[in-house]
């Protein structure tokens, strides 16, 4: 579904991605693992059109995403849920969801998709008329994921969805992510909670200093000596 081939990307004179290559297959949950500054978020921004690679290719369902604008990337079925949620705090939960469905099929099927989101996130139906800025951190993350789903994505990219949440809420969010995947949506997940994500992902890639240094199934990486020492403290 998604293939990156030798992608390099810079912020001005600072190069942050070096020959990054990986793939995401339809129906998978793929995790990008790495420390802060490893380049994980930069990869998502490059895929979604927020940053332009200096070289290399980004192919989605056989179509190049290079020089494609972010709104067109969304229309092609790639949706990016950014770090820190980025909700419209002075709008209600329902208004935030509507903002995720402003094009084509997503607009036509807006209320059908909204009901699907409410089935997955029952709390949001209870809070649908509540201002997003008054919700708890976990509820806000649910809104962010649901808003992404409102665009009816084929590939949903999630950047640090567990950031700042209590452990019990982290596990709840991970269960919701698995539920989204079970609905047929492919997931590309950036997450620092390595132990948990490697237990439920299909495959993972380890990034260090802007380079992919390891890849494999979740189980393989959980048993990898470098991963255990560097990311699990074992």
PDB file of C-alpha atoms in Angstrom:
ATOM      1  CA  UNK A   1       0.000   0.000   0.000  1.00  0.00           C
ATOM      2  CA  UNK A   2       2.733   2.468   0.989  1.00  0.00           C
ATOM      3  CA  UNK A   3       6.377   2.338  -0.038  1.00  0.00           C
ATOM      4  CA  UNK A   4       9.198   4.728   0.817  1.00  0.00           C
ATOM      5  CA  UNK A   5      12.386   4.271  -1.183  1.00  0.00           C
ATOM      6  CA  UNK A   6      15.634   6.018  -0.173  1.00  0.00           C
ATOM      7  CA  UNK A   7      13.852   9.123   1.180  1.00  0.00           C
ATOM      8  CA  UNK A   8      16.072  12.009   2.285  1.00  0.00           C
ATOM      9  CA  UNK A   9      14.592  15.123   3.893  1.00  0.00           C
ATOM     10  CA  UNK A  10      16.047  18.292   5.415  1.00  0.00           C
ATOM     11  CA  UNK A  11      14.892  21.279   7.408  1.00  0.00           C
ATOM     12  CA  UNK A  12      17.000  23.936   5.741  1.00  0.00           C
ATOM     13  CA  UNK A  13      20.628  22.862   6.065  1.00  0.00           C
ATOM     14  CA  UNK A  14      19.804  20.197   8.660  1.00  0.00           C
ATOM     15  CA  UNK A  15      19.246  16.757   7.150  1.00  0.00           C
ATOM     16  CA  UNK A  16      16.928  14.649   9.311  1.00  0.00           C
ATOM     17  CA  UNK A  17      16.101  11.616   7.113  1.00  0.00           C
ATOM     18  CA  UNK A  18      18.793   9.539   5.423  1.00  0.00           C
ATOM     19  CA  UNK A  19      17.854   6.981   2.725  1.00  0.00           C
ATOM     20  CA  UNK A  20      14.728   5.869   4.608  1.00  0.00           C
ATOM     21  CA  UNK A  21      13.085   2.853   2.977  1.00  0.00           C
ATOM     22  CA  UNK A  22      10.153   0.807   4.288  1.00  0.00           C
ATOM     23  CA  UNK A  23       6.734  -0.482   3.293  1.00  0.00           C
ATOM     24  CA  UNK A  24       3.281  -0.788   4.786  1.00  0.00           C
ATOM     25  CA  UNK A  25       1.017  -3.550   3.468  1.00  0.00           C
ATOM     26  CA  UNK A  26      -2.746  -3.315   3.326  1.00  0.00           C
ATOM     27  CA  UNK A  27      -4.432  -4.334   6.578  1.00  0.00           C
ATOM     28  CA  UNK A  28      -1.315  -4.061   8.729  1.00  0.00           C
ATOM     29  CA  UNK A  29      -0.418  -2.147  11.861  1.00  0.00           C
ATOM     30  CA  UNK A  30       3.169  -0.990  11.304  1.00  0.00           C
ATOM     31  CA  UNK A  31       5.065   0.820  14.062  1.00  0.00           C
ATOM     32  CA  UNK A  32       7.975   3.244  13.770  1.00  0.00           C
ATOM     33  CA  UNK A  33      10.125   2.941  16.890  1.00  0.00           C
ATOM     34  CA  UNK A  34      12.840   5.338  17.983  1.00  0.00           C
ATOM     35  CA  UNK A  35      13.977   7.912  20.513  1.00  0.00           C
ATOM     36  CA  UNK A  36      13.022  11.591  20.384  1.00  0.00           C
ATOM     37  CA  UNK A  37      14.694  13.198  17.386  1.00  0.00           C
ATOM     38  CA  UNK A  38      15.072   9.927  15.483  1.00  0.00           C
ATOM     39  CA  UNK A  39      12.983  11.237  12.580  1.00  0.00           C
ATOM     40  CA  UNK A  40       9.677   9.440  13.172  1.00  0.00           C
ATOM     41  CA  UNK A  41       7.415  12.501  12.986  1.00  0.00           C
ATOM     42  CA  UNK A  42       9.402  13.846  10.029  1.00  0.00           C
ATOM     43  CA  UNK A  43       8.554  10.665   8.122  1.00  0.00           C
ATOM     44  CA  UNK A  44       4.822  11.159   8.720  1.00  0.00           C
ATOM     45  CA  UNK A  45       5.057  14.820   7.660  1.00  0.00           C
ATOM     46  CA  UNK A  46       6.859  13.787   4.481  1.00  0.00           C
ATOM     47  CA  UNK A  47       4.216  11.186   3.622  1.00  0.00           C
ATOM     48  CA  UNK A  48       1.341  13.616   4.296  1.00  0.00           C
ATOM     49  CA  UNK A  49       2.862  16.381   2.149  1.00  0.00           C
ATOM     50  CA  UNK A  50       3.728  18.750   4.968  1.00  0.00           C
ATOM     51  CA  UNK A  51       7.421  18.352   4.102  1.00  0.00           C
ATOM     52  CA  UNK A  52       9.010  17.706   0.713  1.00  0.00           C
ATOM     53  CA  UNK A  53      11.753  15.078   0.413  1.00  0.00           C
ATOM     54  CA  UNK A  54      15.013  16.258  -1.124  1.00  0.00           C
ATOM     55  CA  UNK A  55      15.288  12.897  -2.894  1.00  0.00           C
ATOM     56  CA  UNK A  56      13.695   9.460  -2.934  1.00  0.00           C
ATOM     57  CA  UNK A  57      10.114   8.382  -3.549  1.00  0.00           C
ATOM     58  CA  UNK A  58       6.876   8.017  -1.579  1.00  0.00           C
ATOM     59  CA  UNK A  59       4.397   5.735  -3.377  1.00  0.00           C
ATOM     60  CA  UNK A  60       0.837   5.101  -2.179  1.00  0.00           C
ATOM     61  CA  UNK A  61      -1.237   2.503  -4.027  1.00  0.00           C
ATOM     62  CA  UNK A  62       1.030   2.903  -7.036  1.00  0.00           C
ATOM     63  CA  UNK A  63       0.806   6.714  -7.117  1.00  0.00           C
ATOM     64  CA  UNK A  64       3.696   9.044  -6.241  1.00  0.00           C
ATOM     65  CA  UNK A  65       2.938  11.469  -3.382  1.00  0.00           C
ATOM     66  CA  UNK A  66       5.929  13.675  -4.191  1.00  0.00           C
ATOM     67  CA  UNK A  67       4.791  17.290  -4.760  1.00  0.00           C
ATOM     68  CA  UNK A  68       1.183  16.322  -3.881  1.00  0.00           C
ATOM     69  CA  UNK A  69      -0.452  18.898  -1.603  1.00  0.00           C
ATOM     70  CA  UNK A  70      -1.624  17.805   1.878  1.00  0.00           C
ATOM     71  CA  UNK A  71      -5.317  18.173   0.994  1.00  0.00           C
ATOM     72  CA  UNK A  72      -4.850  15.984  -2.086  1.00  0.00           C
ATOM     73  CA  UNK A  73      -2.967  13.397   0.007  1.00  0.00           C
ATOM     74  CA  UNK A  74      -6.050  13.172   2.239  1.00  0.00           C
ATOM     75  CA  UNK A  75      -8.313  12.731  -0.789  1.00  0.00           C
ATOM     76  CA  UNK A  76      -6.136   9.818  -1.920  1.00  0.00           C
ATOM     77  CA  UNK A  77      -6.817   8.099   1.420  1.00  0.00           C
ATOM     78  CA  UNK A  78      -3.840   8.981   3.640  1.00  0.00           C
ATOM     79  CA  UNK A  79      -4.762  10.744   6.900  1.00  0.00           C
ATOM     80  CA  UNK A  80      -2.294  12.076   9.473  1.00  0.00           C
ATOM     81  CA  UNK A  81      -3.371  12.442  13.129  1.00  0.00           C
ATOM     82  CA  UNK A  82      -0.634  14.693  14.549  1.00  0.00           C
ATOM     83  CA  UNK A  83       1.113  14.623  17.881  1.00  0.00           C
ATOM     84  CA  UNK A  84      -0.593  16.604  20.687  1.00  0.00           C
ATOM     85  CA  UNK A  85      -4.056  16.071  19.134  1.00  0.00           C
ATOM     86  CA  UNK A  86      -4.426  19.621  17.660  1.00  0.00           C
ATOM     87  CA  UNK A  87      -8.194  19.842  18.205  1.00  0.00           C
ATOM     88  CA  UNK A  88     -10.380  22.884  17.704  1.00  0.00           C
ATOM     89  CA  UNK A  89     -10.872  23.463  21.420  1.00  0.00           C
ATOM     90  CA  UNK A  90     -13.697  26.022  21.113  1.00  0.00           C
ATOM     91  CA  UNK A  91     -15.737  23.672  18.930  1.00  0.00           C
ATOM     92  CA  UNK A  92     -17.839  20.744  20.097  1.00  0.00           C
ATOM     93  CA  UNK A  93     -16.832  17.118  19.683  1.00  0.00           C
ATOM     94  CA  UNK A  94     -19.316  16.765  16.823  1.00  0.00           C
ATOM     95  CA  UNK A  95     -18.049  19.925  15.096  1.00  0.00           C
ATOM     96  CA  UNK A  96     -14.485  18.593  15.321  1.00  0.00           C
ATOM     97  CA  UNK A  97     -15.603  15.356  13.681  1.00  0.00           C
ATOM     98  CA  UNK A  98     -17.353  17.259  10.898  1.00  0.00           C
ATOM     99  CA  UNK A  99     -14.069  19.066  10.183  1.00  0.00           C
ATOM    100  CA  UNK A 100     -12.599  15.691   9.267  1.00  0.00           C
ATOM    101  CA  UNK A 101     -15.190  15.105   6.529  1.00  0.00           C
ATOM    102  CA  UNK A 102     -15.013  18.031   4.121  1.00  0.00           C
ATOM    103  CA  UNK A 103     -14.314  16.259   0.844  1.00  0.00           C
ATOM    104  CA  UNK A 104     -15.937  13.863  -1.608  1.00  0.00           C
ATOM    105  CA  UNK A 105     -17.070  10.530  -0.237  1.00  0.00           C
ATOM    106  CA  UNK A 106     -16.224  11.558   3.322  1.00  0.00           C
ATOM    107  CA  UNK A 107     -18.713  14.424   3.086  1.00  0.00           C
ATOM    108  CA  UNK A 108     -21.388  12.284   1.430  1.00  0.00           C
ATOM    109  CA  UNK A 109     -21.112   9.602   4.117  1.00  0.00           C
ATOM    110  CA  UNK A 110     -20.451  11.987   7.013  1.00  0.00           C
ATOM    111  CA  UNK A 111     -23.198  10.884   9.378  1.00  0.00           C
ATOM    112  CA  UNK A 112     -22.793   7.203   8.580  1.00  0.00           C
ATOM    113  CA  UNK A 113     -19.098   7.470   9.465  1.00  0.00           C
ATOM    114  CA  UNK A 114     -19.906   9.501  12.561  1.00  0.00           C
ATOM    115  CA  UNK A 115     -22.137   6.719  13.859  1.00  0.00           C
ATOM    116  CA  UNK A 116     -19.310   4.228  13.232  1.00  0.00           C
ATOM    117  CA  UNK A 117     -16.997   6.468  15.283  1.00  0.00           C
ATOM    118  CA  UNK A 118     -19.543   6.675  18.081  1.00  0.00           C
ATOM    119  CA  UNK A 119     -19.815   2.892  18.122  1.00  0.00           C
ATOM    120  CA  UNK A 120     -16.045   2.624  18.497  1.00  0.00           C
ATOM    121  CA  UNK A 121     -15.838   5.513  20.997  1.00  0.00           C
ATOM    122  CA  UNK A 122     -19.112   5.466  23.006  1.00  0.00           C
ATOM    123  CA  UNK A 123     -17.854   8.248  25.305  1.00  0.00           C
ATOM    124  CA  UNK A 124     -17.760  10.628  22.376  1.00  0.00           C
ATOM    125  CA  UNK A 125     -21.448  10.148  21.685  1.00  0.00           C
ATOM    126  CA  UNK A 126     -22.149  11.139  25.288  1.00  0.00           C
ATOM    127  CA  UNK A 127     -19.882  14.189  24.891  1.00  0.00           C
ATOM    128  CA  UNK A 128     -20.828  15.128  21.325  1.00  0.00           C
ATOM    129  CA  UNK A 129     -22.178  18.579  22.299  1.00  0.00           C
ATOM    130  CA  UNK A 130     -19.327  19.294  24.721  1.00  0.00           C
ATOM    131  CA  UNK A 131     -16.469  21.663  23.815  1.00  0.00           C
ATOM    132  CA  UNK A 132     -13.392  19.644  22.874  1.00  0.00           C
ATOM    133  CA  UNK A 133     -11.149  21.773  25.089  1.00  0.00           C
ATOM    134  CA  UNK A 134     -13.066  20.690  28.200  1.00  0.00           C
ATOM    135  CA  UNK A 135     -12.482  16.951  27.655  1.00  0.00           C
ATOM    136  CA  UNK A 136      -9.908  14.826  29.453  1.00  0.00           C
ATOM    137  CA  UNK A 137      -6.657  13.993  27.676  1.00  0.00           C
ATOM    138  CA  UNK A 138      -7.819  10.498  26.819  1.00  0.00           C
ATOM    139  CA  UNK A 139     -11.145  11.743  25.447  1.00  0.00           C
ATOM    140  CA  UNK A 140      -9.356  14.374  23.360  1.00  0.00           C
ATOM    141  CA  UNK A 141      -7.191  11.654  21.839  1.00  0.00           C
ATOM    142  CA  UNK A 142     -10.334   9.699  20.983  1.00  0.00           C
ATOM    143  CA  UNK A 143     -11.675  12.798  19.192  1.00  0.00           C
ATOM    144  CA  UNK A 144      -8.398  13.182  17.274  1.00  0.00           C
ATOM    145  CA  UNK A 145      -8.500   9.565  16.076  1.00  0.00           C
ATOM    146  CA  UNK A 146     -12.210   9.764  15.252  1.00  0.00           C
ATOM    147  CA  UNK A 147     -11.694  13.012  13.324  1.00  0.00           C
ATOM    148  CA  UNK A 148      -9.071  11.195  11.269  1.00  0.00           C
ATOM    149  CA  UNK A 149     -11.504   8.342  10.629  1.00  0.00           C
ATOM    150  CA  UNK A 150     -14.119  10.821   9.408  1.00  0.00           C
ATOM    151  CA  UNK A 151     -12.010  11.305   6.257  1.00  0.00           C
ATOM    152  CA  UNK A 152     -12.589   7.599   5.509  1.00  0.00           C
ATOM    153  CA  UNK A 153      -8.868   6.841   5.205  1.00  0.00           C
ATOM    154  CA  UNK A 154      -7.281   3.787   3.655  1.00  0.00           C
ATOM    155  CA  UNK A 155      -4.122   4.509   5.689  1.00  0.00           C
ATOM    156  CA  UNK A 156      -4.341   6.207   9.099  1.00  0.00           C
ATOM    157  CA  UNK A 157      -1.064   7.618  10.467  1.00  0.00           C
ATOM    158  CA  UNK A 158      -0.995   8.225  14.221  1.00  0.00           C
ATOM    159  CA  UNK A 159       1.777  10.277  15.847  1.00  0.00           C
ATOM    160  CA  UNK A 160       2.349   9.484  19.540  1.00  0.00           C
ATOM    161  CA  UNK A 161      -1.317   8.848  20.480  1.00  0.00           C
ATOM    162  CA  UNK A 162      -0.386   7.806  24.049  1.00  0.00           C
ATOM    163  CA  UNK A 163       1.656  10.955  24.797  1.00  0.00           C
ATOM    164  CA  UNK A 164       0.820  12.428  28.198  1.00  0.00           C
ATOM    165  CA  UNK A 165      -1.831   9.858  29.085  1.00  0.00           C
ATOM    166  CA  UNK A 166      -2.082   7.809  32.284  1.00  0.00           C
ATOM    167  CA  UNK A 167      -1.098   4.134  31.850  1.00  0.00           C
ATOM    168  CA  UNK A 168      -4.670   2.857  32.097  1.00  0.00           C
ATOM    169  CA  UNK A 169      -5.730   5.275  29.324  1.00  0.00           C
ATOM    170  CA  UNK A 170      -2.747   4.300  27.179  1.00  0.00           C
ATOM    171  CA  UNK A 171      -3.950   0.699  27.061  1.00  0.00           C
ATOM    172  CA  UNK A 172      -7.475   1.900  26.275  1.00  0.00           C
ATOM    173  CA  UNK A 173      -6.201   3.980  23.330  1.00  0.00           C
ATOM    174  CA  UNK A 174      -4.217   1.002  22.038  1.00  0.00           C
ATOM    175  CA  UNK A 175      -7.380  -1.118  22.167  1.00  0.00           C
ATOM    176  CA  UNK A 176      -9.186   1.538  20.135  1.00  0.00           C
ATOM    177  CA  UNK A 177      -6.356   1.526  17.566  1.00  0.00           C
ATOM    178  CA  UNK A 178      -6.703  -2.232  17.216  1.00  0.00           C
ATOM    179  CA  UNK A 179     -10.456  -1.726  16.786  1.00  0.00           C
ATOM    180  CA  UNK A 180      -9.844   0.777  13.975  1.00  0.00           C
ATOM    181  CA  UNK A 181      -7.554  -1.734  12.275  1.00  0.00           C
ATOM    182  CA  UNK A 182     -10.188  -4.474  12.618  1.00  0.00           C
ATOM    183  CA  UNK A 183     -12.530  -2.211  10.649  1.00  0.00           C
ATOM    184  CA  UNK A 184     -10.159  -2.580   7.694  1.00  0.00           C
ATOM    185  CA  UNK A 185      -8.071   0.575   8.093  1.00  0.00           C
ATOM    186  CA  UNK A 186      -4.310   0.174   7.711  1.00  0.00           C
ATOM    187  CA  UNK A 187      -2.317   1.842  10.501  1.00  0.00           C
ATOM    188  CA  UNK A 188       1.134   3.485  10.519  1.00  0.00           C
ATOM    189  CA  UNK A 189       1.891   4.227  14.177  1.00  0.00           C
ATOM    190  CA  UNK A 190       4.641   6.373  15.684  1.00  0.00           C
ATOM    191  CA  UNK A 191       4.921   5.515  19.365  1.00  0.00           C
ATOM    192  CA  UNK A 192       7.506   5.584  22.164  1.00  0.00           C
ATOM    193  CA  UNK A 193       5.657   2.965  24.202  1.00  0.00           C
ATOM    194  CA  UNK A 194       7.757   0.243  22.589  1.00  0.00           C
ATOM    195  CA  UNK A 195       6.851  -2.679  24.859  1.00  0.00           C
ATOM    196  CA  UNK A 196       3.111  -2.394  24.287  1.00  0.00           C
ATOM    197  CA  UNK A 197       3.089  -1.569  20.585  1.00  0.00           C
ATOM    198  CA  UNK A 198       5.452  -4.383  19.619  1.00  0.00           C
ATOM    199  CA  UNK A 199       3.072  -6.877  21.223  1.00  0.00           C
ATOM    200  CA  UNK A 200       0.181  -6.027  18.853  1.00  0.00           C
ATOM    201  CA  UNK A 201       1.738  -4.653  15.659  1.00  0.00           C
ATOM    202  CA  UNK A 202       2.313  -6.782  12.576  1.00  0.00           C
ATOM    203  CA  UNK A 203       5.720  -5.315  11.793  1.00  0.00           C
ATOM    204  CA  UNK A 204       8.002  -2.530  13.014  1.00  0.00           C
ATOM    205  CA  UNK A 205      10.968  -0.439  11.938  1.00  0.00           C
ATOM    206  CA  UNK A 206      13.554   1.027  14.303  1.00  0.00           C
ATOM    207  CA  UNK A 207      14.879   4.487  13.470  1.00  0.00           C
ATOM    208  CA  UNK A 208      18.064   5.978  14.858  1.00  0.00           C
ATOM    209  CA  UNK A 209      19.405   9.364  13.759  1.00  0.00           C
ATOM    210  CA  UNK A 210      17.134   9.494  10.742  1.00  0.00           C
ATOM    211  CA  UNK A 211      18.003   6.026   9.451  1.00  0.00           C
ATOM    212  CA  UNK A 212      16.179   2.685   9.528  1.00  0.00           C
ATOM    213  CA  UNK A 213      18.520   0.360  11.431  1.00  0.00           C
ATOM    214  CA  UNK A 214      16.282  -2.642  12.168  1.00  0.00           C
ATOM    215  CA  UNK A 215      13.026  -4.158  10.973  1.00  0.00           C
ATOM    216  CA  UNK A 216      10.961  -7.233  11.654  1.00  0.00           C
ATOM    217  CA  UNK A 217       7.797  -8.532  13.238  1.00  0.00           C
ATOM    218  CA  UNK A 218       6.833  -7.237  16.662  1.00  0.00           C
ATOM    219  CA  UNK A 219       7.881 -10.520  18.236  1.00  0.00           C
ATOM    220  CA  UNK A 220      11.251 -10.504  16.471  1.00  0.00           C
ATOM    221  CA  UNK A 221      12.051  -7.000  17.680  1.00  0.00           C
ATOM    222  CA  UNK A 222      10.852  -7.719  21.220  1.00  0.00           C
ATOM    223  CA  UNK A 223      13.448 -10.496  21.293  1.00  0.00           C
ATOM    224  CA  UNK A 224      16.177  -8.437  19.617  1.00  0.00           C
ATOM    225  CA  UNK A 225      19.083  -7.747  21.974  1.00  0.00           C
ATOM    226  CA  UNK A 226      19.634  -4.175  20.770  1.00  0.00           C
ATOM    227  CA  UNK A 227      15.953  -3.279  21.083  1.00  0.00           C
ATOM    228  CA  UNK A 228      15.713  -4.841  24.530  1.00  0.00           C
ATOM    229  CA  UNK A 229      18.747  -2.941  25.758  1.00  0.00           C
ATOM    230  CA  UNK A 230      18.103   0.424  24.070  1.00  0.00           C
ATOM    231  CA  UNK A 231      14.303   0.711  24.335  1.00  0.00           C
ATOM    232  CA  UNK A 232      13.071  -1.764  26.943  1.00  0.00           C
ATOM    233  CA  UNK A 233      15.815  -1.375  29.557  1.00  0.00           C
ATOM    234  CA  UNK A 234      16.397  -5.118  29.703  1.00  0.00           C
TER     235      UNK A 234
END
